[in-house]
Amino acid sequence: MTAGERTVTIGEAARATGVSAKMIRYYEETGLLGPAGRTASGYRLYGESDLHALRFVRRARDLGFSMSEIAELLALWHDRSRASAAVKAVALAHVADLRRRIAELEAMARTLDHLAERCCGNERPHCPILDDLAGGAESP
């Protein structure tokens, strides 16, 4: 924060950024965000640059970036001499990870669809879904 800059409390920062007060404190504790300024009575104060950083973090979280990726992106954002290629590399690595996770989720859905098709869903106790979960059946 700079001298004379308008500041807000943690509750106001939470409302302005859509990041809960609990998460703001967590981001500070983990070092993702710098320590907040304090009033004489110990209340946290946030300036405009803090609010921008919190909005940045929220948007990055909305896009599924990990905490370490967000820390890297924040460092790149603050580094005005950075090459955009470095930012693009982080984004493309994240896209590749998302696509891998999507493929894994689709495989899980196919397996569960297959097991559900084999289950009669009647009053009898035999259930191929439970058999598979218990390790008694081969996965498709």
XYZ file of C-alpha atoms in Angstrom:
140
model
C 0.000 0.000 0.000
C 1.119 3.533 -0.645
C 0.673 6.529 1.612
C -2.741 8.100 1.175
C -4.107 5.078 -0.662
C -7.693 4.170 0.185
C -7.813 0.981 2.228
C -10.557 -1.459 3.103
C -11.043 -4.073 5.812
C -10.883 -7.794 5.139
C -14.683 -8.008 5.000
C -14.846 -5.216 2.434
C -12.007 -6.820 0.461
C -13.894 -10.115 0.492
C -17.067 -8.483 -0.810
C -15.180 -6.490 -3.464
C -13.256 -9.487 -4.819
C -15.484 -12.491 -4.236
C -12.735 -14.143 -2.154
C -13.817 -15.131 1.341
C -12.079 -13.579 4.339
C -10.948 -17.070 5.342
C -9.281 -17.596 1.941
C -7.680 -14.140 2.062
C -6.089 -15.046 5.409
C -5.011 -18.406 3.971
C -3.399 -16.754 0.940
C -1.469 -14.484 3.300
C -0.415 -17.371 5.563
C 0.889 -19.382 2.603
C 2.738 -16.403 1.148
C 0.655 -16.229 -2.009
C -0.192 -12.661 -1.004
C 1.994 -10.340 0.990
C 1.045 -9.500 4.563
C -1.756 -6.981 4.867
C -1.251 -3.623 6.453
C -2.660 -3.309 9.947
C -4.506 -0.708 11.937
C -3.271 0.258 15.396
C -5.785 -2.247 16.784
C -4.537 -5.045 14.506
C -7.244 -5.111 11.851
C -6.065 -6.032 8.359
C -6.178 -3.321 5.704
C -6.071 -3.813 1.949
C -5.249 -1.315 -0.763
C -6.208 -1.243 -4.424
C -3.171 -3.316 -5.451
C -4.177 -5.978 -2.906
C -7.692 -6.057 -4.348
C -6.299 -6.442 -7.880
C -4.135 -9.340 -6.704
C -7.126 -10.992 -4.994
C -9.215 -10.668 -8.163
C -6.302 -12.138 -10.129
C -6.099 -15.099 -7.728
C -9.846 -15.653 -7.827
C -9.918 -15.690 -11.626
C -6.936 -18.061 -11.732
C -8.667 -20.370 -9.215
C -11.855 -20.221 -11.334
C -9.745 -21.485 -14.262
C -8.427 -24.347 -12.146
C -4.830 -23.243 -11.687
C -3.079 -24.791 -8.687
C -1.708 -22.670 -5.873
C 1.845 -23.122 -7.163
C 0.781 -22.150 -10.680
C -0.996 -19.084 -9.299
C 2.132 -18.106 -7.367
C 4.135 -18.426 -10.581
C 1.565 -16.408 -12.541
C 1.454 -13.709 -9.856
C 5.247 -13.435 -9.986
C 5.092 -13.127 -13.762
C 2.291 -10.552 -13.499
C 4.385 -8.416 -11.155
C 7.514 -8.796 -13.306
C 7.126 -6.120 -15.984
C 10.260 -7.392 -17.769
C 8.845 -10.910 -18.189
C 8.447 -12.548 -21.559
C 4.870 -13.419 -22.434
C 6.220 -16.791 -23.586
C 6.711 -17.707 -19.924
C 3.059 -16.951 -19.173
C 1.922 -18.859 -22.245
C 3.986 -21.887 -21.184
C 2.253 -21.979 -17.788
C -1.171 -21.664 -19.442
C -0.487 -24.374 -22.024
C 0.870 -26.754 -19.386
C -2.352 -26.189 -17.444
C -4.450 -26.848 -20.564
C -2.596 -30.140 -21.087
C -3.259 -31.103 -17.459
C -6.956 -30.211 -17.804
C -7.240 -32.339 -20.947
C -5.546 -35.270 -19.168
C -7.965 -34.946 -16.243
C -10.944 -34.709 -18.628
C -9.817 -37.937 -20.325
C -9.544 -39.623 -16.921
C -13.034 -38.441 -15.954
C -14.461 -39.642 -19.272
C -12.856 -43.061 -18.708
C -14.415 -43.204 -15.236
C -17.823 -42.302 -16.670
C -17.529 -45.038 -19.340
C -16.604 -47.591 -16.673
C -19.531 -46.607 -14.472
C -21.908 -46.594 -17.459
C -20.739 -50.118 -18.328
C -21.179 -51.325 -14.737
C -24.609 -49.710 -14.457
C -25.695 -51.419 -17.687
C -24.709 -54.787 -16.199
C -26.635 -54.117 -12.972
C -30.244 -55.283 -13.062
C -31.265 -52.701 -10.503
C -33.889 -55.020 -9.076
C -34.648 -56.450 -5.633
C -31.912 -59.097 -5.855
C -28.694 -58.558 -3.900
C -26.234 -59.283 -6.747
C -24.705 -56.060 -8.021
C -21.823 -55.866 -10.511
C -21.117 -52.303 -9.415
C -20.395 -53.386 -5.850
C -18.512 -56.450 -7.104
C -16.243 -54.210 -9.150
C -15.664 -51.811 -6.256
C -14.807 -54.748 -4.039
C -12.262 -55.949 -6.598
C -14.270 -59.006 -7.595
C -14.819 -58.035 -11.218
C -12.600 -56.974 -14.089
C -12.841 -53.400 -15.287
C -14.040 -52.993 -18.859
